[in-house]
Amino acid sequence: METPAGQPPLRRDAELNRQRLLAAAHEVFRDRGLSATLEDVARHAGVGIGTAYRRFANRDALIDALFEDMIAKVAAMAVEAAEDPDAWRGLSTSLERVCELQTFDRGLRDIMLGTGRGRRRQELVAERIKPTVDAMIQRAKDQGVLRTDVEGWDLPMIQLMVATITDHTGHPDLWRRYLHLMLDGMRIGGADGTTLPVALFPDGQPPSETLSLPQG
């Protein structure tokens, strides 16, 4: 991540500490969510808490930096997908890559959906990524491969749905199956002979608790 405009670049050792803290924060928040503290991150990074506070004023500042890194990564994925001459391949591959990024990352989901700055972060996503995604969707419609009633906001909803599958079942790759089912529903011509990835479970059946519905 670049140094914010108007601020001098960090010394090399300071920048190394900053990157170490960001890497540690990604791992800690990924596994524990945003309940983890800045002290937890400093400990995981192997730096003193004073060093952590010199690089980030508080946990929110650290989370903001992580969010910026995530946005840059997702935006790059979208731009790369938009350049694919095959509109369907670009759109579906981009969606799958973003789902893969967030499915195992509890912290990423907490950052996007959390209270407080969550709404502003969603606005930033719209500013940075939505125009590219909208262009991808329109191009896929123009090529006759995407349902004409699909909208840009359908994609983040799909991302949220598939992200819950790993949480609920504990099976790390099962989400791919349901993502492909949804993609087939979006594509003109449907599955067109494709095969769904990932069998349900080793014995072909989900555990009984997976099928349990909340009582109300």
PDB file of C-alpha atoms in Angstrom:
ATOM      1  CA  MET A   1       0.000   0.000   0.000  1.00  0.00           C
ATOM      2  CA  GLU A   2       1.317   3.440  -0.918  1.00  0.00           C
ATOM      3  CA  THR A   3       2.046   6.112   1.675  1.00  0.00           C
ATOM      4  CA  PRO A   4      -0.943   8.519   1.913  1.00  0.00           C
ATOM      5  CA  ALA A   5      -0.541  11.756  -0.048  1.00  0.00           C
ATOM      6  CA  GLY A   6       1.170  14.507   1.902  1.00  0.00           C
ATOM      7  CA  GLN A   7       2.971  12.142   4.245  1.00  0.00           C
ATOM      8  CA  PRO A   8       6.686  11.383   3.951  1.00  0.00           C
ATOM      9  CA  PRO A   9       7.624   7.785   3.097  1.00  0.00           C
ATOM     10  CA  LEU A  10       8.373   5.530   6.034  1.00  0.00           C
ATOM     11  CA  ARG A  11      11.920   4.479   6.808  1.00  0.00           C
ATOM     12  CA  ARG A  12      12.681   0.995   5.559  1.00  0.00           C
ATOM     13  CA  ASP A  13      12.528  -0.592   9.026  1.00  0.00           C
ATOM     14  CA  ALA A  14       9.282   1.219   9.817  1.00  0.00           C
ATOM     15  CA  GLU A  15       7.723   0.075   6.552  1.00  0.00           C
ATOM     16  CA  LEU A  16       8.844  -3.508   7.216  1.00  0.00           C
ATOM     17  CA  ASN A  17       7.153  -3.376  10.616  1.00  0.00           C
ATOM     18  CA  ARG A  18       4.029  -1.967   9.030  1.00  0.00           C
ATOM     19  CA  GLN A  19       3.891  -4.740   6.449  1.00  0.00           C
ATOM     20  CA  ARG A  20       4.586  -7.341   9.143  1.00  0.00           C
ATOM     21  CA  LEU A  21       1.684  -6.016  11.185  1.00  0.00           C
ATOM     22  CA  LEU A  22      -0.630  -6.002   8.179  1.00  0.00           C
ATOM     23  CA  ALA A  23       0.280  -9.602   7.337  1.00  0.00           C
ATOM     24  CA  ALA A  24      -0.234 -10.650  10.957  1.00  0.00           C
ATOM     25  CA  ALA A  25      -3.548  -8.775  11.133  1.00  0.00           C
ATOM     26  CA  HIS A  26      -4.795 -10.560   8.048  1.00  0.00           C
ATOM     27  CA  GLU A  27      -4.040 -13.939   9.639  1.00  0.00           C
ATOM     28  CA  VAL A  28      -5.450 -13.037  13.065  1.00  0.00           C
ATOM     29  CA  PHE A  29      -8.629 -11.439  11.760  1.00  0.00           C
ATOM     30  CA  ARG A  30      -9.073 -14.216   9.195  1.00  0.00           C
ATOM     31  CA  ASP A  31      -9.164 -16.842  11.926  1.00  0.00           C
ATOM     32  CA  ARG A  32     -10.747 -14.916  14.809  1.00  0.00           C
ATOM     33  CA  GLY A  33     -12.705 -12.101  13.238  1.00  0.00           C
ATOM     34  CA  LEU A  34     -12.577  -8.517  14.397  1.00  0.00           C
ATOM     35  CA  SER A  35     -12.823  -9.431  18.069  1.00  0.00           C
ATOM     36  CA  ALA A  36      -9.022  -9.682  18.057  1.00  0.00           C
ATOM     37  CA  THR A  37      -7.145  -6.705  19.507  1.00  0.00           C
ATOM     38  CA  LEU A  38      -4.183  -4.696  18.298  1.00  0.00           C
ATOM     39  CA  GLU A  39      -2.195  -6.373  21.074  1.00  0.00           C
ATOM     40  CA  ASP A  40      -3.125  -9.778  19.605  1.00  0.00           C
ATOM     41  CA  VAL A  41      -1.890  -8.653  16.203  1.00  0.00           C
ATOM     42  CA  ALA A  42       1.380  -7.251  17.603  1.00  0.00           C
ATOM     43  CA  ARG A  43       2.028 -10.505  19.452  1.00  0.00           C
ATOM     44  CA  HIS A  44       1.364 -12.545  16.303  1.00  0.00           C
ATOM     45  CA  ALA A  45       3.663 -10.262  14.303  1.00  0.00           C
ATOM     46  CA  GLY A  46       6.439 -10.581  16.871  1.00  0.00           C
ATOM     47  CA  VAL A  47       6.699  -6.844  17.498  1.00  0.00           C
ATOM     48  CA  GLY A  48       6.159  -4.784  20.631  1.00  0.00           C
ATOM     49  CA  ILE A  49       2.847  -3.088  21.252  1.00  0.00           C
ATOM     50  CA  GLY A  50       4.604   0.285  21.151  1.00  0.00           C
ATOM     51  CA  THR A  51       5.756  -0.456  17.615  1.00  0.00           C
ATOM     52  CA  ALA A  52       2.197  -1.399  16.660  1.00  0.00           C
ATOM     53  CA  TYR A  53       0.809   1.869  17.996  1.00  0.00           C
ATOM     54  CA  ARG A  54       3.488   3.870  16.169  1.00  0.00           C
ATOM     55  CA  ARG A  55       2.346   2.354  12.887  1.00  0.00           C
ATOM     56  CA  PHE A  56      -1.407   2.359  13.615  1.00  0.00           C
ATOM     57  CA  ALA A  57      -3.116   4.696  16.061  1.00  0.00           C
ATOM     58  CA  ASN A  58      -5.694   2.062  16.976  1.00  0.00           C
ATOM     59  CA  ARG A  59      -7.338  -1.108  15.723  1.00  0.00           C
ATOM     60  CA  ASP A  60      -9.702   0.823  13.433  1.00  0.00           C
ATOM     61  CA  ALA A  61      -6.727   2.383  11.641  1.00  0.00           C
ATOM     62  CA  LEU A  62      -5.270  -1.098  11.119  1.00  0.00           C
ATOM     63  CA  ILE A  63      -8.595  -2.417   9.828  1.00  0.00           C
ATOM     64  CA  ASP A  64      -8.847   0.538   7.435  1.00  0.00           C
ATOM     65  CA  ALA A  65      -5.411  -0.296   6.038  1.00  0.00           C
ATOM     66  CA  LEU A  66      -6.426  -3.937   5.562  1.00  0.00           C
ATOM     67  CA  PHE A  67      -9.605  -2.825   3.851  1.00  0.00           C
ATOM     68  CA  GLU A  68      -7.637  -0.673   1.415  1.00  0.00           C
ATOM     69  CA  ASP A  69      -5.388  -3.611   0.566  1.00  0.00           C
ATOM     70  CA  MET A  70      -8.420  -5.828   0.015  1.00  0.00           C
ATOM     71  CA  ILE A  71     -10.141  -3.270  -2.208  1.00  0.00           C
ATOM     72  CA  ALA A  72      -6.999  -2.911  -4.328  1.00  0.00           C
ATOM     73  CA  LYS A  73      -6.796  -6.692  -4.747  1.00  0.00           C
ATOM     74  CA  VAL A  74     -10.462  -7.099  -5.694  1.00  0.00           C
ATOM     75  CA  ALA A  75     -10.310  -4.114  -8.056  1.00  0.00           C
ATOM     76  CA  ALA A  76      -7.310  -5.661  -9.822  1.00  0.00           C
ATOM     77  CA  MET A  77      -9.236  -8.930 -10.217  1.00  0.00           C
ATOM     78  CA  ALA A  78     -12.173  -7.057 -11.737  1.00  0.00           C
ATOM     79  CA  VAL A  79      -9.991  -5.141 -14.192  1.00  0.00           C
ATOM     80  CA  GLU A  80      -8.238  -8.342 -15.290  1.00  0.00           C
ATOM     81  CA  ALA A  81     -11.591 -10.083 -15.785  1.00  0.00           C
ATOM     82  CA  ALA A  82     -12.982  -7.138 -17.745  1.00  0.00           C
ATOM     83  CA  GLU A  83     -10.102  -7.465 -20.215  1.00  0.00           C
ATOM     84  CA  ASP A  84     -10.952 -11.104 -21.030  1.00  0.00           C
ATOM     85  CA  PRO A  85     -12.426 -11.196 -24.558  1.00  0.00           C
ATOM     86  CA  ASP A  86     -14.776 -13.968 -23.401  1.00  0.00           C
ATOM     87  CA  ALA A  87     -17.274 -12.021 -21.291  1.00  0.00           C
ATOM     88  CA  TRP A  88     -18.733 -15.055 -19.529  1.00  0.00           C
ATOM     89  CA  ARG A  89     -15.321 -16.465 -18.639  1.00  0.00           C
ATOM     90  CA  GLY A  90     -14.197 -13.095 -17.301  1.00  0.00           C
ATOM     91  CA  LEU A  91     -17.334 -12.592 -15.218  1.00  0.00           C
ATOM     92  CA  SER A  92     -17.525 -16.112 -13.780  1.00  0.00           C
ATOM     93  CA  THR A  93     -13.800 -16.360 -13.075  1.00  0.00           C
ATOM     94  CA  SER A  94     -13.777 -12.988 -11.327  1.00  0.00           C
ATOM     95  CA  LEU A  95     -16.726 -13.977  -9.140  1.00  0.00           C
ATOM     96  CA  GLU A  96     -15.123 -17.290  -8.247  1.00  0.00           C
ATOM     97  CA  ARG A  97     -11.806 -15.639  -7.333  1.00  0.00           C
ATOM     98  CA  VAL A  98     -13.489 -13.087  -5.081  1.00  0.00           C
ATOM     99  CA  CYS A  99     -15.576 -15.801  -3.427  1.00  0.00           C
ATOM    100  CA  GLU A 100     -12.409 -17.810  -2.835  1.00  0.00           C
ATOM    101  CA  LEU A 101     -10.781 -14.760  -1.285  1.00  0.00           C
ATOM    102  CA  GLN A 102     -13.592 -14.122   1.168  1.00  0.00           C
ATOM    103  CA  THR A 103     -14.868 -17.619   1.929  1.00  0.00           C
ATOM    104  CA  PHE A 104     -12.015 -18.485   4.265  1.00  0.00           C
ATOM    105  CA  ASP A 105     -11.540 -14.969   5.552  1.00  0.00           C
ATOM    106  CA  ARG A 106     -13.786 -14.236   8.501  1.00  0.00           C
ATOM    107  CA  GLY A 107     -12.115 -10.895   9.031  1.00  0.00           C
ATOM    108  CA  LEU A 108     -12.835  -9.796   5.484  1.00  0.00           C
ATOM    109  CA  ARG A 109     -16.542 -10.510   5.924  1.00  0.00           C
ATOM    110  CA  ASP A 110     -16.596  -8.746   9.281  1.00  0.00           C
ATOM    111  CA  ILE A 111     -14.907  -5.695   7.763  1.00  0.00           C
ATOM    112  CA  MET A 112     -17.415  -5.505   4.915  1.00  0.00           C
ATOM    113  CA  LEU A 113     -20.548  -6.192   6.958  1.00  0.00           C
ATOM    114  CA  GLY A 114     -19.629  -4.777  10.344  1.00  0.00           C
ATOM    115  CA  THR A 115     -21.240  -1.828  12.002  1.00  0.00           C
ATOM    116  CA  GLY A 116     -19.674   1.587  12.331  1.00  0.00           C
ATOM    117  CA  ARG A 117     -17.650   2.105   9.195  1.00  0.00           C
ATOM    118  CA  GLY A 118     -19.299  -0.764   7.325  1.00  0.00           C
ATOM    119  CA  ARG A 119     -21.567   1.517   5.286  1.00  0.00           C
ATOM    120  CA  ARG A 120     -18.709   3.817   4.273  1.00  0.00           C
ATOM    121  CA  ARG A 121     -16.620   0.821   3.261  1.00  0.00           C
ATOM    122  CA  GLN A 122     -19.459  -0.446   1.101  1.00  0.00           C
ATOM    123  CA  GLU A 123     -19.654   2.973  -0.516  1.00  0.00           C
ATOM    124  CA  LEU A 124     -15.928   2.777  -1.281  1.00  0.00           C
ATOM    125  CA  VAL A 125     -16.426  -0.635  -2.852  1.00  0.00           C
ATOM    126  CA  ALA A 126     -19.142   0.857  -5.042  1.00  0.00           C
ATOM    127  CA  GLU A 127     -16.876   3.728  -6.075  1.00  0.00           C
ATOM    128  CA  ARG A 128     -13.812   1.591  -6.821  1.00  0.00           C
ATOM    129  CA  ILE A 129     -15.266  -1.646  -8.195  1.00  0.00           C
ATOM    130  CA  LYS A 130     -18.901  -1.229  -9.247  1.00  0.00           C
ATOM    131  CA  PRO A 131     -18.217   0.586 -12.547  1.00  0.00           C
ATOM    132  CA  THR A 132     -15.949  -2.254 -13.719  1.00  0.00           C
ATOM    133  CA  VAL A 133     -18.411  -4.928 -12.587  1.00  0.00           C
ATOM    134  CA  ASP A 134     -21.310  -3.143 -14.279  1.00  0.00           C
ATOM    135  CA  ALA A 135     -19.306  -3.002 -17.500  1.00  0.00           C
ATOM    136  CA  MET A 136     -18.532  -6.732 -17.261  1.00  0.00           C
ATOM    137  CA  ILE A 137     -22.205  -7.525 -16.770  1.00  0.00           C
ATOM    138  CA  GLN A 138     -23.297  -5.374 -19.699  1.00  0.00           C
ATOM    139  CA  ARG A 139     -20.666  -6.926 -21.963  1.00  0.00           C
ATOM    140  CA  ALA A 140     -21.845 -10.425 -21.020  1.00  0.00           C
ATOM    141  CA  LYS A 141     -25.415  -9.397 -21.840  1.00  0.00           C
ATOM    142  CA  ASP A 142     -24.261  -7.911 -25.143  1.00  0.00           C
ATOM    143  CA  GLN A 143     -22.525 -11.200 -26.007  1.00  0.00           C
ATOM    144  CA  GLY A 144     -25.773 -13.034 -25.269  1.00  0.00           C
ATOM    145  CA  VAL A 145     -24.399 -15.205 -22.461  1.00  0.00           C
ATOM    146  CA  LEU A 146     -25.950 -13.555 -19.383  1.00  0.00           C
ATOM    147  CA  ARG A 147     -29.581 -13.200 -18.385  1.00  0.00           C
ATOM    148  CA  THR A 148     -30.813  -9.717 -19.198  1.00  0.00           C
ATOM    149  CA  ASP A 149     -32.335  -9.253 -15.718  1.00  0.00           C
ATOM    150  CA  VAL A 150     -29.059  -9.763 -13.801  1.00  0.00           C
ATOM    151  CA  GLU A 151     -27.948  -6.595 -11.984  1.00  0.00           C
ATOM    152  CA  GLY A 152     -24.610  -5.539 -10.526  1.00  0.00           C
ATOM    153  CA  TRP A 153     -25.806  -5.876  -6.941  1.00  0.00           C
ATOM    154  CA  ASP A 154     -26.636  -9.567  -7.560  1.00  0.00           C
ATOM    155  CA  LEU A 155     -22.932 -10.452  -7.450  1.00  0.00           C
ATOM    156  CA  PRO A 156     -22.147  -9.285  -3.886  1.00  0.00           C
ATOM    157  CA  MET A 157     -25.326 -11.047  -2.730  1.00  0.00           C
ATOM    158  CA  ILE A 158     -24.050 -14.264  -4.295  1.00  0.00           C
ATOM    159  CA  GLN A 159     -20.688 -13.723  -2.603  1.00  0.00           C
ATOM    160  CA  LEU A 160     -22.374 -13.411   0.785  1.00  0.00           C
ATOM    161  CA  MET A 161     -24.425 -16.544   0.226  1.00  0.00           C
ATOM    162  CA  VAL A 162     -21.536 -18.775  -0.741  1.00  0.00           C
ATOM    163  CA  ALA A 163     -19.368 -17.395   2.075  1.00  0.00           C
ATOM    164  CA  THR A 164     -21.773 -18.828   4.642  1.00  0.00           C
ATOM    165  CA  ILE A 165     -21.498 -22.351   3.272  1.00  0.00           C
ATOM    166  CA  THR A 166     -18.037 -22.986   4.691  1.00  0.00           C
ATOM    167  CA  ASP A 167     -19.064 -21.497   8.040  1.00  0.00           C
ATOM    168  CA  HIS A 168     -22.153 -23.686   8.243  1.00  0.00           C
ATOM    169  CA  THR A 169     -20.754 -26.991   6.959  1.00  0.00           C
ATOM    170  CA  GLY A 170     -17.049 -26.821   7.804  1.00  0.00           C
ATOM    171  CA  HIS A 171     -16.205 -28.195   4.334  1.00  0.00           C
ATOM    172  CA  PRO A 172     -13.724 -25.789   2.763  1.00  0.00           C
ATOM    173  CA  ASP A 173     -14.489 -26.372  -0.942  1.00  0.00           C
ATOM    174  CA  LEU A 174     -18.222 -27.061  -0.892  1.00  0.00           C
ATOM    175  CA  TRP A 175     -19.057 -23.454  -1.766  1.00  0.00           C
ATOM    176  CA  ARG A 176     -17.720 -24.035  -5.283  1.00  0.00           C
ATOM    177  CA  ARG A 177     -20.573 -26.424  -6.020  1.00  0.00           C
ATOM    178  CA  TYR A 178     -23.251 -23.897  -5.113  1.00  0.00           C
ATOM    179  CA  LEU A 179     -21.503 -21.029  -6.813  1.00  0.00           C
ATOM    180  CA  HIS A 180     -21.575 -23.035 -10.046  1.00  0.00           C
ATOM    181  CA  LEU A 181     -25.252 -23.822  -9.536  1.00  0.00           C
ATOM    182  CA  MET A 182     -25.956 -20.102  -9.255  1.00  0.00           C
ATOM    183  CA  LEU A 183     -23.751 -19.301 -12.228  1.00  0.00           C
ATOM    184  CA  ASP A 184     -25.651 -21.854 -14.304  1.00  0.00           C
ATOM    185  CA  GLY A 185     -28.859 -20.053 -13.323  1.00  0.00           C
ATOM    186  CA  MET A 186     -27.445 -16.743 -14.539  1.00  0.00           C
ATOM    187  CA  ARG A 187     -26.113 -18.003 -17.849  1.00  0.00           C
ATOM    188  CA  ILE A 188     -28.221 -18.156 -20.959  1.00  0.00           C
ATOM    189  CA  GLY A 189     -28.244 -21.813 -21.932  1.00  0.00           C
ATOM    190  CA  GLY A 190     -27.745 -22.943 -18.347  1.00  0.00           C
ATOM    191  CA  ALA A 191     -25.189 -25.586 -17.459  1.00  0.00           C
ATOM    192  CA  ASP A 192     -24.627 -26.514 -21.119  1.00  0.00           C
ATOM    193  CA  GLY A 193     -23.161 -29.894 -20.182  1.00  0.00           C
ATOM    194  CA  THR A 194     -20.832 -28.683 -17.432  1.00  0.00           C
ATOM    195  CA  THR A 195     -20.201 -30.790 -14.320  1.00  0.00           C
ATOM    196  CA  LEU A 196     -20.621 -29.391 -10.819  1.00  0.00           C
ATOM    197  CA  PRO A 197     -17.354 -29.294  -8.863  1.00  0.00           C
ATOM    198  CA  VAL A 198     -16.990 -31.074  -5.515  1.00  0.00           C
ATOM    199  CA  ALA A 199     -19.185 -33.975  -4.466  1.00  0.00           C
ATOM    200  CA  LEU A 200     -21.399 -33.159  -1.505  1.00  0.00           C
ATOM    201  CA  PHE A 201     -19.490 -35.174   1.088  1.00  0.00           C
ATOM    202  CA  PRO A 202     -17.271 -38.275   1.041  1.00  0.00           C
ATOM    203  CA  ASP A 203     -20.297 -40.581   1.458  1.00  0.00           C
ATOM    204  CA  GLY A 204     -22.467 -38.507  -0.859  1.00  0.00           C
ATOM    205  CA  GLN A 205     -24.667 -37.253   1.970  1.00  0.00           C
ATOM    206  CA  PRO A 206     -24.383 -34.171   4.184  1.00  0.00           C
ATOM    207  CA  PRO A 207     -24.310 -34.651   7.939  1.00  0.00           C
ATOM    208  CA  SER A 208     -27.763 -34.361   9.508  1.00  0.00           C
ATOM    209  CA  GLU A 209     -26.936 -31.086  11.283  1.00  0.00           C
ATOM    210  CA  THR A 210     -26.273 -29.439   7.928  1.00  0.00           C
ATOM    211  CA  LEU A 211     -29.878 -29.984   6.941  1.00  0.00           C
ATOM    212  CA  SER A 212     -31.373 -28.783  10.218  1.00  0.00           C
ATOM    213  CA  LEU A 213     -33.475 -25.663   9.949  1.00  0.00           C
ATOM    214  CA  PRO A 214     -33.926 -23.076  12.675  1.00  0.00           C
ATOM    215  CA  GLN A 215     -37.092 -23.612  14.671  1.00  0.00           C
ATOM    216  CA  GLY A 216     -39.483 -20.705  14.871  1.00  0.00           C
TER     217      GLY A 216
END
